[in-house]
PDB file of C-alpha atoms in Angstrom:
ATOM      1  CA  MET A  26     -31.867  54.928 -39.676  1.00 43.00           C
ATOM      2  CA  LYS A  27     -29.123  56.417 -38.722  1.00 48.00           C
ATOM      3  CA  ARG A  28     -29.722  53.850 -35.828  1.00 47.00           C
ATOM      4  CA  THR A  29     -29.683  50.907 -37.448  1.00 43.00           C
ATOM      5  CA  LEU A  30     -26.536  51.431 -39.421  1.00 40.00           C
ATOM      6  CA  SER A  31     -24.352  51.937 -37.029  1.00 47.00           C
ATOM      7  CA  ILE A  32     -25.426  48.668 -35.176  1.00 43.00           C
ATOM      8  CA  ALA A  33     -24.590  46.611 -38.514  1.00 38.00           C
ATOM      9  CA  ALA A  34     -21.633  48.316 -39.112  1.00 42.00           C
ATOM     10  CA  LEU A  35     -20.529  47.491 -35.752  1.00 44.00           C
ATOM     11  CA  LEU A  36     -21.584  43.941 -36.105  1.00 42.00           C
ATOM     12  CA  ALA A  37     -19.935  44.106 -39.949  1.00 39.00           C
ATOM     13  CA  ALA A  38     -16.664  45.802 -38.204  1.00 45.00           C
ATOM     14  CA  GLY A  39     -16.257  43.670 -35.598  1.00 46.00           C
ATOM     15  CA  SER A  40     -16.923  40.261 -37.514  1.00 46.00           C
ATOM     16  CA  PHE A  41     -13.780  41.446 -39.572  1.00 43.00           C
ATOM     17  CA  LEU A  42     -12.394  42.796 -37.703  1.00 47.00           C
ATOM     18  CA  SER A  43     -11.851  39.885 -35.417  1.00 50.00           C
ATOM     19  CA  GLY A  44     -11.675  36.897 -37.782  1.00 55.00           C
ATOM     20  CA  CYS A  45     -15.849  36.175 -36.991  1.00 69.00           C
ATOM     21  CA  LYS A  46     -14.284  34.228 -33.678  1.00 79.00           C
ATOM     22  CA  THR A  47     -12.769  35.669 -29.654  1.00 91.00           C
ATOM     23  CA  THR A  48     -11.951  33.518 -28.217  1.00 92.00           C
ATOM     24  CA  ILE A  49     -13.467  32.030 -24.398  1.00 93.00           C
ATOM     25  CA  LEU A  50     -11.660  31.749 -21.567  1.00 94.00           C
ATOM     26  CA  TYR A  51     -13.086  29.761 -19.417  1.00 94.00           C
ATOM     27  CA  GLU A  52     -12.437  27.465 -15.905  1.00 92.00           C
ATOM     28  CA  GLY A  53     -12.772  23.689 -14.708  1.00 92.00           C
ATOM     29  CA  THR A  54     -15.726  24.460 -11.231  1.00 90.00           C
ATOM     30  CA  GLY A  55     -13.894  21.708  -9.867  1.00 90.00           C
ATOM     31  CA  PRO A  56     -10.873  19.469  -9.537  1.00 93.00           C
ATOM     32  CA  ILE A  57     -11.402  16.266 -10.779  1.00 94.00           C
ATOM     33  CA  THR A  58     -10.446  13.168  -8.850  1.00 93.00           C
ATOM     34  CA  ILE A  59      -7.776  10.717  -9.799  1.00 92.00           C
ATOM     35  CA  GLN A  60      -8.454   8.400  -6.843  1.00 91.00           C
ATOM     36  CA  GLY A  61      -4.890   6.130  -6.947  1.00 89.00           C
ATOM     37  CA  GLU A  62      -4.645   1.889  -6.193  1.00 86.00           C
ATOM     38  CA  ALA A  63      -0.995   1.993  -4.343  1.00 80.00           C
ATOM     39  CA  LYS A  64      -0.287  -1.116  -3.306  1.00 69.00           C
ATOM     40  CA  ALA A  65      -0.320  -1.481   0.203  1.00 64.00           C
ATOM     41  CA  VAL A  66       3.140   0.164   1.624  1.00 54.00           C
ATOM     42  CA  ARG A  67       4.661  -2.623   2.916  1.00 57.00           C
ATOM     43  CA  LYS A  68       6.557  -1.471   6.329  1.00 55.00           C
ATOM     44  CA  LYS A  69       9.791  -2.420   5.990  1.00 55.00           C
ATOM     45  CA  ALA A  70       9.848  -4.862   8.733  1.00 54.00           C
ATOM     46  CA  VAL A  71      12.354  -6.107  10.257  1.00 58.00           C
ATOM     47  CA  LEU A  72      12.631  -9.841   9.076  1.00 62.00           C
ATOM     48  CA  LYS A  73      14.123 -11.382  12.429  1.00 72.00           C
ATOM     49  CA  LYS A  74      15.071 -14.532  12.364  1.00 85.00           C
ATOM     50  CA  LEU A  75      13.691 -16.900  14.787  1.00 90.00           C
ATOM     51  CA  LYS A  76      15.066 -18.096  17.396  1.00 92.00           C
ATOM     52  CA  ALA A  77      13.374 -21.585  16.840  1.00 93.00           C
ATOM     53  CA  ALA A  78      12.883 -23.931  13.147  1.00 93.00           C
ATOM     54  CA  LEU A  79      11.023 -27.253  13.147  1.00 92.00           C
ATOM     55  CA  LYS A  80      14.119 -29.621  12.135  1.00 90.00           C
ATOM     56  CA  ASP A  81      14.212 -33.516  12.056  1.00 84.00           C
ATOM     57  CA  LYS A  82      10.685 -33.675  14.893  1.00 89.00           C
ATOM     58  CA  LYS A  83      11.976 -30.749  16.930  1.00 93.00           C
ATOM     59  CA  ILE A  84      11.770 -27.251  17.455  1.00 94.00           C
ATOM     60  CA  GLU A  85      15.142 -26.917  17.720  1.00 94.00           C
ATOM     61  CA  ILE A  86      16.062 -24.067  19.545  1.00 95.00           C
ATOM     62  CA  ASN A  87      19.822 -21.650  19.124  1.00 93.00           C
ATOM     63  CA  GLU A  88      19.361 -19.917  22.716  1.00 93.00           C
ATOM     64  CA  LYS A  89      18.688 -22.064  25.771  1.00 94.00           C
ATOM     65  CA  VAL A  90      15.595 -21.698  28.760  1.00 94.00           C
ATOM     66  CA  GLN A  91      16.777 -19.316  31.350  1.00 94.00           C
ATOM     67  CA  PHE A  92      15.740 -19.812  34.045  1.00 94.00           C
ATOM     68  CA  GLU A  93      16.171 -18.466  38.096  1.00 92.00           C
ATOM     69  CA  VAL A  94      18.631 -20.683  39.930  1.00 90.00           C
ATOM     70  CA  ASN A  95      17.542 -23.564  41.502  1.00 90.00           C
ATOM     71  CA  GLN A  96      13.875 -21.907  41.004  1.00 93.00           C
ATOM     72  CA  ALA A  97      11.319 -22.958  38.045  1.00 94.00           C
ATOM     73  CA  ILE A  98      11.512 -19.335  37.113  1.00 95.00           C
ATOM     74  CA  ILE A  99      12.025 -18.084  33.039  1.00 95.00           C
ATOM     75  CA  LYS A 100      14.011 -15.646  32.990  1.00 94.00           C
ATOM     76  CA  PRO A 101      12.438 -12.748  30.981  1.00 94.00           C
ATOM     77  CA  ASP A 102      15.269 -12.265  28.424  1.00 94.00           C
ATOM     78  CA  SER A 103      13.795 -16.001  27.157  1.00 95.00           C
ATOM     79  CA  PHE A 104      10.618 -14.908  26.332  1.00 95.00           C
ATOM     80  CA  GLU A 105      11.372 -14.060  22.609  1.00 94.00           C
ATOM     81  CA  LEU A 106      12.773 -17.794  22.587  1.00 95.00           C
ATOM     82  CA  LEU A 107       9.185 -18.965  24.286  1.00 96.00           C
ATOM     83  CA  ASN A 108       6.982 -16.202  21.318  1.00 95.00           C
ATOM     84  CA  ASP A 109       8.886 -18.162  18.757  1.00 95.00           C
ATOM     85  CA  VAL A 110       8.199 -21.888  19.666  1.00 95.00           C
ATOM     86  CA  ALA A 111       4.795 -20.895  20.025  1.00 95.00           C
ATOM     87  CA  GLN A 112       4.928 -18.997  16.631  1.00 93.00           C
ATOM     88  CA  VAL A 113       6.754 -22.420  15.172  1.00 93.00           C
ATOM     89  CA  MET A 114       3.922 -24.049  16.531  1.00 93.00           C
ATOM     90  CA  LYS A 115       1.000 -21.915  15.231  1.00 90.00           C
ATOM     91  CA  GLU A 116       2.761 -22.161  11.440  1.00 89.00           C
ATOM     92  CA  ASN A 117       3.021 -25.553  12.064  1.00 90.00           C
ATOM     93  CA  PRO A 118      -0.444 -27.014  13.031  1.00 89.00           C
ATOM     94  CA  GLN A 119       0.260 -30.836  11.346  1.00 89.00           C
ATOM     95  CA  VAL A 120       2.103 -31.134  14.610  1.00 91.00           C
ATOM     96  CA  LYS A 121      -0.222 -32.440  16.908  1.00 91.00           C
ATOM     97  CA  LYS A 122       1.780 -32.381  20.185  1.00 93.00           C
ATOM     98  CA  VAL A 123       4.610 -31.409  21.456  1.00 95.00           C
ATOM     99  CA  ALA A 124       6.675 -32.540  24.184  1.00 96.00           C
ATOM    100  CA  ILE A 125       8.356 -30.506  26.197  1.00 96.00           C
ATOM    101  CA  GLU A 126      11.206 -32.235  28.439  1.00 96.00           C
ATOM    102  CA  GLY A 127      13.335 -30.359  31.185  1.00 96.00           C
ATOM    103  CA  HIS A 128      16.989 -32.037  32.194  1.00 95.00           C
ATOM    104  CA  ALA A 129      19.823 -31.434  34.465  1.00 93.00           C
ATOM    105  CA  SER A 130      22.995 -31.941  34.824  1.00 92.00           C
ATOM    106  CA  ALA A 131      24.533 -34.051  38.016  1.00 91.00           C
ATOM    107  CA  ASP A 132      25.300 -31.493  39.632  1.00 90.00           C
ATOM    108  CA  GLY A 133      23.553 -31.781  42.579  1.00 89.00           C
ATOM    109  CA  ASP A 134      20.864 -34.442  44.184  1.00 92.00           C
ATOM    110  CA  ASP A 135      19.345 -36.639  41.680  1.00 92.00           C
ATOM    111  CA  GLN A 136      15.072 -36.240  42.779  1.00 94.00           C
ATOM    112  CA  GLN A 137      16.025 -32.347  43.832  1.00 94.00           C
ATOM    113  CA  ASN A 138      17.247 -32.425  39.871  1.00 94.00           C
ATOM    114  CA  LEU A 139      14.138 -34.648  39.058  1.00 94.00           C
ATOM    115  CA  THR A 140      11.708 -32.213  40.323  1.00 95.00           C
ATOM    116  CA  LEU A 141      13.695 -29.257  39.213  1.00 95.00           C
ATOM    117  CA  SER A 142      13.494 -30.007  36.030  1.00 95.00           C
ATOM    118  CA  ASP A 143      10.008 -31.413  35.651  1.00 95.00           C
ATOM    119  CA  ASN A 144       8.441 -27.975  37.258  1.00 96.00           C
ATOM    120  CA  ARG A 145      11.249 -26.364  35.154  1.00 96.00           C
ATOM    121  CA  SER A 146       9.461 -28.127  31.509  1.00 96.00           C
ATOM    122  CA  LYS A 147       5.807 -27.181  33.470  1.00 96.00           C
ATOM    123  CA  ALA A 148       6.732 -23.659  33.608  1.00 96.00           C
ATOM    124  CA  VAL A 149       7.677 -23.239  29.797  1.00 96.00           C
ATOM    125  CA  MET A 150       4.175 -25.237  29.227  1.00 96.00           C
ATOM    126  CA  ALA A 151       2.991 -22.900  30.718  1.00 96.00           C
ATOM    127  CA  TYR A 152       4.235 -19.568  28.995  1.00 96.00           C
ATOM    128  CA  LEU A 153       3.170 -21.102  25.596  1.00 95.00           C
ATOM    129  CA  VAL A 154      -0.579 -21.727  26.150  1.00 95.00           C
ATOM    130  CA  THR A 155      -1.025 -18.433  28.969  1.00 94.00           C
ATOM    131  CA  LYS A 156       1.763 -16.038  26.660  1.00 93.00           C
ATOM    132  CA  GLY A 157       2.022 -17.766  23.034  1.00 93.00           C
ATOM    133  CA  GLY A 158      -1.682 -18.779  23.108  1.00 93.00           C
ATOM    134  CA  VAL A 159      -0.645 -22.690  22.223  1.00 93.00           C
ATOM    135  CA  ASP A 160      -3.311 -25.066  22.589  1.00 93.00           C
ATOM    136  CA  ALA A 161      -2.605 -26.699  25.641  1.00 94.00           C
ATOM    137  CA  GLY A 162      -4.014 -30.266  24.159  1.00 93.00           C
ATOM    138  CA  ARG A 163      -0.701 -30.223  21.750  1.00 94.00           C
ATOM    139  CA  LEU A 164       1.692 -29.989  24.266  1.00 95.00           C
ATOM    140  CA  THR A 165       3.396 -32.355  27.139  1.00 95.00           C
ATOM    141  CA  ALA A 166       5.584 -31.631  29.995  1.00 96.00           C
ATOM    142  CA  GLU A 167       8.156 -33.807  32.034  1.00 96.00           C
ATOM    143  CA  GLY A 168      11.049 -33.506  33.926  1.00 95.00           C
ATOM    144  CA  PHE A 169      13.985 -36.136  33.383  1.00 95.00           C
ATOM    145  CA  GLY A 170      16.331 -34.648  35.942  1.00 94.00           C
ATOM    146  CA  GLU A 171      20.293 -36.332  35.366  1.00 92.00           C
ATOM    147  CA  LYS A 172      18.317 -39.327  33.273  1.00 93.00           C
ATOM    148  CA  ARG A 173      19.188 -38.402  29.765  1.00 93.00           C
ATOM    149  CA  PRO A 174      23.174 -36.625  29.695  1.00 93.00           C
ATOM    150  CA  ILE A 175      23.601 -34.945  25.623  1.00 93.00           C
ATOM    151  CA  ALA A 176      27.065 -33.787  27.019  1.00 93.00           C
ATOM    152  CA  ASP A 177      30.479 -34.852  29.331  1.00 93.00           C
ATOM    153  CA  ASN A 178      28.846 -34.518  33.487  1.00 92.00           C
ATOM    154  CA  ASN A 179      32.664 -34.435  33.952  1.00 92.00           C
ATOM    155  CA  THR A 180      33.539 -31.496  32.525  1.00 92.00           C
ATOM    156  CA  GLU A 181      31.356 -27.755  32.885  1.00 91.00           C
ATOM    157  CA  ASP A 182      30.903 -27.391  29.138  1.00 92.00           C
ATOM    158  CA  GLY A 183      29.265 -30.976  28.929  1.00 93.00           C
ATOM    159  CA  ARG A 184      27.449 -30.086  32.130  1.00 93.00           C
ATOM    160  CA  GLU A 185      25.784 -26.779  31.540  1.00 92.00           C
ATOM    161  CA  LYS A 186      24.890 -29.018  27.504  1.00 92.00           C
ATOM    162  CA  ASN A 187      23.232 -31.066  29.792  1.00 94.00           C
ATOM    163  CA  ARG A 188      20.992 -28.664  31.818  1.00 93.00           C
ATOM    164  CA  ARG A 189      18.430 -27.692  29.254  1.00 95.00           C
ATOM    165  CA  VAL A 190      14.624 -28.359  27.208  1.00 96.00           C
ATOM    166  CA  GLU A 191      14.054 -29.700  24.604  1.00 96.00           C
ATOM    167  CA  PHE A 192      10.511 -29.265  21.995  1.00 95.00           C
ATOM    168  CA  ASN A 193      10.355 -32.742  20.644  1.00 95.00           C
ATOM    169  CA  VAL A 194       7.571 -33.365  17.675  1.00 93.00           C
ATOM    170  CA  VAL A 195       5.083 -35.676  18.760  1.00 89.00           C
ATOM    171  CA  ASP A 196       2.185 -36.812  16.083  1.00 70.00           C
ATOM    172  CA  ASP A 197      -0.262 -38.868  17.381  1.00 49.00           C
ATOM    173  CA  LYS A 198       0.565 -42.287  16.051  1.00 48.00           C
ATOM    174  CA  ASP A 199       3.666 -41.946  18.215  1.00 47.00           C
ATOM    175  CA  ALA A 200       1.593 -40.646  21.467  1.00 46.00           C
ATOM    176  CA  LYS A 201      -0.572 -43.661  21.053  1.00 46.00           C
ATOM    177  CA  LYS A 202       2.254 -46.408  20.803  1.00 47.00           C
ATOM    178  CA  LYS A 203       3.779 -44.680  23.979  1.00 46.00           C
ATOM    179  CA  LYS A 204       0.930 -45.153  25.526  1.00 42.00           C
TER     180      LYS A 204
ATOM    181  CA  MET B  28     -30.708  52.733 -47.089  1.00 49.00           C
ATOM    182  CA  LYS B  29     -29.100  49.900 -49.714  1.00 52.00           C
ATOM    183  CA  THR B  30     -25.735  50.861 -47.965  1.00 47.00           C
ATOM    184  CA  THR B  31     -27.399  49.669 -45.026  1.00 48.00           C
ATOM    185  CA  ALA B  32     -29.334  46.162 -46.203  1.00 51.00           C
ATOM    186  CA  ALA B  33     -26.317  44.461 -47.240  1.00 46.00           C
ATOM    187  CA  LEU B  34     -24.056  45.847 -44.254  1.00 40.00           C
ATOM    188  CA  THR B  35     -26.673  44.212 -42.260  1.00 46.00           C
ATOM    189  CA  ILE B  36     -27.084  41.013 -44.751  1.00 47.00           C
ATOM    190  CA  THR B  37     -23.127  40.478 -44.819  1.00 43.00           C
ATOM    191  CA  ALA B  38     -22.519  41.010 -40.278  1.00 43.00           C
ATOM    192  CA  ALA B  39     -25.921  38.567 -39.914  1.00 46.00           C
ATOM    193  CA  LEU B  40     -24.527  36.032 -42.530  1.00 45.00           C
ATOM    194  CA  SER B  41     -21.132  36.399 -40.714  1.00 47.00           C
ATOM    195  CA  LEU B  42     -22.668  35.341 -37.581  1.00 48.00           C
ATOM    196  CA  LEU B  43     -25.861  32.553 -38.620  1.00 47.00           C
ATOM    197  CA  ALA B  44     -21.813  30.784 -40.476  1.00 47.00           C
ATOM    198  CA  GLY B  45     -20.381  31.317 -37.091  1.00 46.00           C
ATOM    199  CA  CYS B  46     -17.728  32.439 -39.645  1.00 55.00           C
ATOM    200  CA  GLY B  47     -14.631  30.344 -37.831  1.00 48.00           C
ATOM    201  CA  GLY B  48     -16.231  26.952 -39.424  1.00 52.00           C
ATOM    202  CA  GLY B  49     -17.794  25.280 -36.233  1.00 53.00           C
ATOM    203  CA  ALA B  50     -21.566  25.189 -36.283  1.00 69.00           C
ATOM    204  CA  THR B  51     -21.483  25.871 -32.321  1.00 86.00           C
ATOM    205  CA  THR B  52     -21.228  29.358 -30.532  1.00 91.00           C
ATOM    206  CA  ARG B  53     -20.862  28.133 -26.529  1.00 93.00           C
ATOM    207  CA  THR B  54     -21.473  30.033 -24.073  1.00 92.00           C
ATOM    208  CA  PRO B  55     -18.221  29.392 -21.381  1.00 92.00           C
ATOM    209  CA  ALA B  56     -20.661  27.139 -19.123  1.00 93.00           C
ATOM    210  CA  GLN B  57     -20.934  24.912 -21.716  1.00 94.00           C
ATOM    211  CA  TRP B  58     -17.844  25.395 -22.714  1.00 94.00           C
ATOM    212  CA  THR B  59     -17.177  24.141 -18.829  1.00 95.00           C
ATOM    213  CA  GLU B  60     -19.707  21.410 -19.134  1.00 95.00           C
ATOM    214  CA  ASP B  61     -18.706  19.705 -22.744  1.00 95.00           C
ATOM    215  CA  THR B  62     -14.488  19.935 -21.531  1.00 95.00           C
ATOM    216  CA  TYR B  63     -15.744  18.098 -18.357  1.00 95.00           C
ATOM    217  CA  LYS B  64     -17.481  15.819 -20.742  1.00 94.00           C
ATOM    218  CA  LEU B  65     -14.561  15.264 -22.504  1.00 95.00           C
ATOM    219  CA  LEU B  66     -11.897  14.961 -19.828  1.00 95.00           C
ATOM    220  CA  GLU B  67     -13.660  12.850 -17.867  1.00 93.00           C
ATOM    221  CA  THR B  68     -13.822  10.246 -20.439  1.00 93.00           C
ATOM    222  CA  GLN B  69      -9.675  10.048 -19.567  1.00 93.00           C
ATOM    223  CA  ASN B  70     -10.287   8.930 -16.094  1.00 94.00           C
ATOM    224  CA  GLU B  71      -9.051   6.171 -17.003  1.00 93.00           C
ATOM    225  CA  ALA B  72      -6.583   6.401 -18.344  1.00 92.00           C
ATOM    226  CA  ILE B  73      -5.170   9.019 -15.993  1.00 93.00           C
ATOM    227  CA  LYS B  74      -5.960   6.734 -13.216  1.00 93.00           C
ATOM    228  CA  THR B  75      -4.287   4.300 -15.127  1.00 91.00           C
ATOM    229  CA  CYS B  76      -0.969   6.134 -15.759  1.00 92.00           C
ATOM    230  CA  TYR B  77      -1.285   7.189 -11.908  1.00 92.00           C
ATOM    231  CA  ASN B  78      -1.510   3.969 -10.315  1.00 90.00           C
ATOM    232  CA  SER B  79       1.736   2.906 -12.691  1.00 88.00           C
ATOM    233  CA  GLU B  80       3.404   5.549 -10.560  1.00 89.00           C
ATOM    234  CA  LEU B  81       2.292   4.695  -7.829  1.00 88.00           C
ATOM    235  CA  LYS B  82       3.974   1.781  -8.033  1.00 87.00           C
ATOM    236  CA  LYS B  83       7.381   3.038  -7.923  1.00 86.00           C
ATOM    237  CA  ASN B  84       6.159   6.021  -5.238  1.00 87.00           C
ATOM    238  CA  PRO B  85       3.637   5.475  -3.516  1.00 85.00           C
ATOM    239  CA  LYS B  86       3.428   9.128  -1.381  1.00 84.00           C
ATOM    240  CA  LEU B  87       3.019  10.583  -4.603  1.00 89.00           C
ATOM    241  CA  GLU B  88      -0.124  12.686  -4.885  1.00 91.00           C
ATOM    242  CA  GLY B  89      -1.326  16.260  -5.008  1.00 93.00           C
ATOM    243  CA  THR B  90      -2.704  18.165  -7.493  1.00 95.00           C
ATOM    244  CA  VAL B  91      -2.158  19.029 -11.587  1.00 95.00           C
ATOM    245  CA  VAL B  92      -3.483  22.672 -12.888  1.00 96.00           C
ATOM    246  CA  VAL B  93      -3.753  22.820 -16.651  1.00 96.00           C
ATOM    247  CA  ASP B  94      -4.385  25.748 -18.988  1.00 96.00           C
ATOM    248  CA  PHE B  95      -4.943  24.788 -22.320  1.00 95.00           C
ATOM    249  CA  HIS B  96      -6.172  26.463 -25.783  1.00 96.00           C
ATOM    250  CA  VAL B  97      -9.466  24.596 -27.547  1.00 94.00           C
ATOM    251  CA  ASP B  98      -8.984  25.592 -31.565  1.00 93.00           C
ATOM    252  CA  ASN B  99     -12.409  26.210 -33.259  1.00 92.00           C
ATOM    253  CA  LYS B 100     -12.191  24.916 -35.949  1.00 91.00           C
ATOM    254  CA  THR B 101     -10.952  21.258 -35.533  1.00 92.00           C
ATOM    255  CA  GLY B 102     -11.671  20.860 -31.466  1.00 93.00           C
ATOM    256  CA  ASN B 103      -8.281  20.198 -31.064  1.00 94.00           C
ATOM    257  CA  ILE B 104      -7.041  20.875 -27.032  1.00 94.00           C
ATOM    258  CA  LYS B 105      -3.435  22.478 -28.238  1.00 93.00           C
ATOM    259  CA  LYS B 106      -0.684  24.263 -25.399  1.00 94.00           C
ATOM    260  CA  VAL B 107      -1.414  22.389 -22.629  1.00 95.00           C
ATOM    261  CA  ARG B 108       0.219  24.236 -20.331  1.00 95.00           C
ATOM    262  CA  ILE B 109       1.029  23.446 -16.741  1.00 95.00           C
ATOM    263  CA  ASP B 110       0.456  25.802 -14.383  1.00 94.00           C
ATOM    264  CA  LYS B 111       3.050  25.413 -12.133  1.00 93.00           C
ATOM    265  CA  LYS B 112       2.358  28.013  -9.428  1.00 93.00           C
ATOM    266  CA  LYS B 113      -0.266  26.240  -8.655  1.00 93.00           C
ATOM    267  CA  THR B 114       0.202  22.553  -9.427  1.00 94.00           C
ATOM    268  CA  THR B 115       1.267  20.870  -6.362  1.00 93.00           C
ATOM    269  CA  ALA B 116       2.506  17.088  -7.732  1.00 91.00           C
ATOM    270  CA  GLY B 117       5.553  15.971  -9.175  1.00 90.00           C
ATOM    271  CA  ASP B 118       6.371  15.842 -12.659  1.00 91.00           C
ATOM    272  CA  PRO B 119       5.559  11.366 -13.474  1.00 90.00           C
ATOM    273  CA  VAL B 120       1.621  13.235 -11.960  1.00 92.00           C
ATOM    274  CA  ARG B 121       1.499  16.381 -14.463  1.00 93.00           C
ATOM    275  CA  LYS B 122       2.998  13.552 -17.814  1.00 92.00           C
ATOM    276  CA  CYS B 123       0.157  11.625 -16.940  1.00 91.00           C
ATOM    277  CA  VAL B 124      -2.299  14.860 -17.881  1.00 93.00           C
ATOM    278  CA  THR B 125      -0.795  16.752 -20.282  1.00 93.00           C
ATOM    279  CA  GLN B 126      -0.015  13.213 -22.463  1.00 90.00           C
ATOM    280  CA  VAL B 127      -4.302  12.051 -22.322  1.00 91.00           C
ATOM    281  CA  VAL B 128      -5.373  15.684 -22.029  1.00 92.00           C
ATOM    282  CA  GLN B 129      -3.059  16.978 -25.250  1.00 88.00           C
ATOM    283  CA  ASP B 130      -4.531  14.788 -27.377  1.00 79.00           C
ATOM    284  CA  LEU B 131      -7.841  15.490 -27.228  1.00 93.00           C
ATOM    285  CA  LYS B 132     -11.176  16.473 -29.461  1.00 94.00           C
ATOM    286  CA  LEU B 133     -13.747  18.323 -28.431  1.00 94.00           C
ATOM    287  CA  THR B 134     -16.539  18.072 -30.906  1.00 91.00           C
ATOM    288  CA  PRO B 135     -18.392  19.724 -32.347  1.00 91.00           C
ATOM    289  CA  GLY B 136     -16.062  22.706 -33.146  1.00 89.00           C
ATOM    290  CA  ASP B 137     -17.244  26.282 -32.049  1.00 93.00           C
ATOM    291  CA  THR B 138     -17.017  29.747 -33.514  1.00 92.00           C
ATOM    292  CA  ASN B 139     -14.750  30.653 -30.833  1.00 93.00           C
ATOM    293  CA  ASP B 140     -11.132  29.177 -30.053  1.00 94.00           C
ATOM    294  CA  GLY B 141     -11.501  28.354 -25.824  1.00 95.00           C
ATOM    295  CA  GLN B 142      -9.041  28.820 -23.874  1.00 96.00           C
ATOM    296  CA  ALA B 143      -9.017  26.940 -20.791  1.00 95.00           C
ATOM    297  CA  ASN B 144      -7.798  25.790 -16.556  1.00 96.00           C
ATOM    298  CA  PHE B 145      -8.714  23.046 -15.909  1.00 96.00           C
ATOM    299  CA  SER B 146      -7.047  20.756 -12.475  1.00 96.00           C
ATOM    300  CA  TRP B 147      -6.929  17.444 -11.441  1.00 96.00           C
ATOM    301  CA  GLU B 148      -6.178  16.577  -8.022  1.00 95.00           C
ATOM    302  CA  PHE B 149      -4.886  12.796  -7.117  1.00 94.00           C
ATOM    303  CA  LYS B 150      -5.157  10.580  -4.398  1.00 93.00           C
ATOM    304  CA  ALA B 151      -2.936   7.956  -3.667  1.00 89.00           C
ATOM    305  CA  ASN B 152      -5.240   6.084  -1.520  1.00 83.00           C
ATOM    306  CA  VAL B 153      -2.402   4.236   0.830  1.00 73.00           C
ATOM    307  CA  THR B 154      -3.454   1.506   2.804  1.00 69.00           C
ATOM    308  CA  GLU B 155      -0.763   0.036   5.215  1.00 63.00           C
ATOM    309  CA  ALA B 156      -0.090  -4.254   5.216  1.00 58.00           C
ATOM    310  CA  PRO B 157       0.599  -5.926   8.581  1.00 56.00           C
ATOM    311  CA  GLU B 158       3.723  -6.204   9.140  1.00 54.00           C
ATOM    312  CA  GLU B 159       5.199  -9.355   7.260  1.00 51.00           C
ATOM    313  CA  THR B 160       6.322 -11.955   9.855  1.00 51.00           C
ATOM    314  CA  PRO B 161       9.283 -13.519   8.913  1.00 50.00           C
ATOM    315  CA  PRO B 162       9.973 -17.369   8.280  1.00 49.00           C
ATOM    316  CA  ALA B 163       9.512 -20.384  10.986  1.00 44.00           C
ATOM    317  CA  SER B 164      12.688 -21.571   9.779  1.00 42.00           C
TER     318      SER B 164
END
């Protein structure tokens, strides 16, 4: 009897004292994972300006292709330039064919200049195919020696301009006409 | 004897009625389970908020730990408070959580109030894009 009374009293007292409720403390058993979708972080690409650009039926280059003196060996300084030429070709598949033309100044023997310019143009073509990944079928290479000057061969400045490699766009139609 | 009976009936009725207004009396485990279910309905909202913050800073990551109170009668979540000692994520991510959580309502109510501690882990899932190639001209 006494025990029943005690329990009841405790229940009642507990209820009143606590205001009939208590606060349950609880916590999550682990974190809720939120997987974000961060937009791709673009590397801060150094937007380097290409040294070559397609313009008016030509791939214009803003510096000269450099060769070892009297040899058809391209200097490493020009690799970047030629890589850019290759990139322009890859980005412009509408360009069916590019004629690589080697030219020389009037200095030296005519025949030697012709041979050297021809070999140099072929060295450039080989580089574009093997290193630049350009399809060989899109390229031709020919040397013209001193036959096609663009500047005065009587001045050093003019002769320097005449020693050059050009990249002329030749579409299929033009190529057929030439044949 | 009459006194005993009266006290017993009073106490029993009090307990049966729940005294607090809510019809349910959850165990701590049930509190946890029900709260998880409620919080997880907001995952998309939190993710949307998080993604918009990621646009500003793709490196936002970390953990947000939050304490909050659940009112027994209404089930409303109140007093949302960041546990600064355990939280590693920055303010923008913290706001994503607090803004969403503080308006939630756990139904049904309960005999008792709840005092909870939950955490969110934020992962940016950043993928790097290939380096941009410059234009040909």
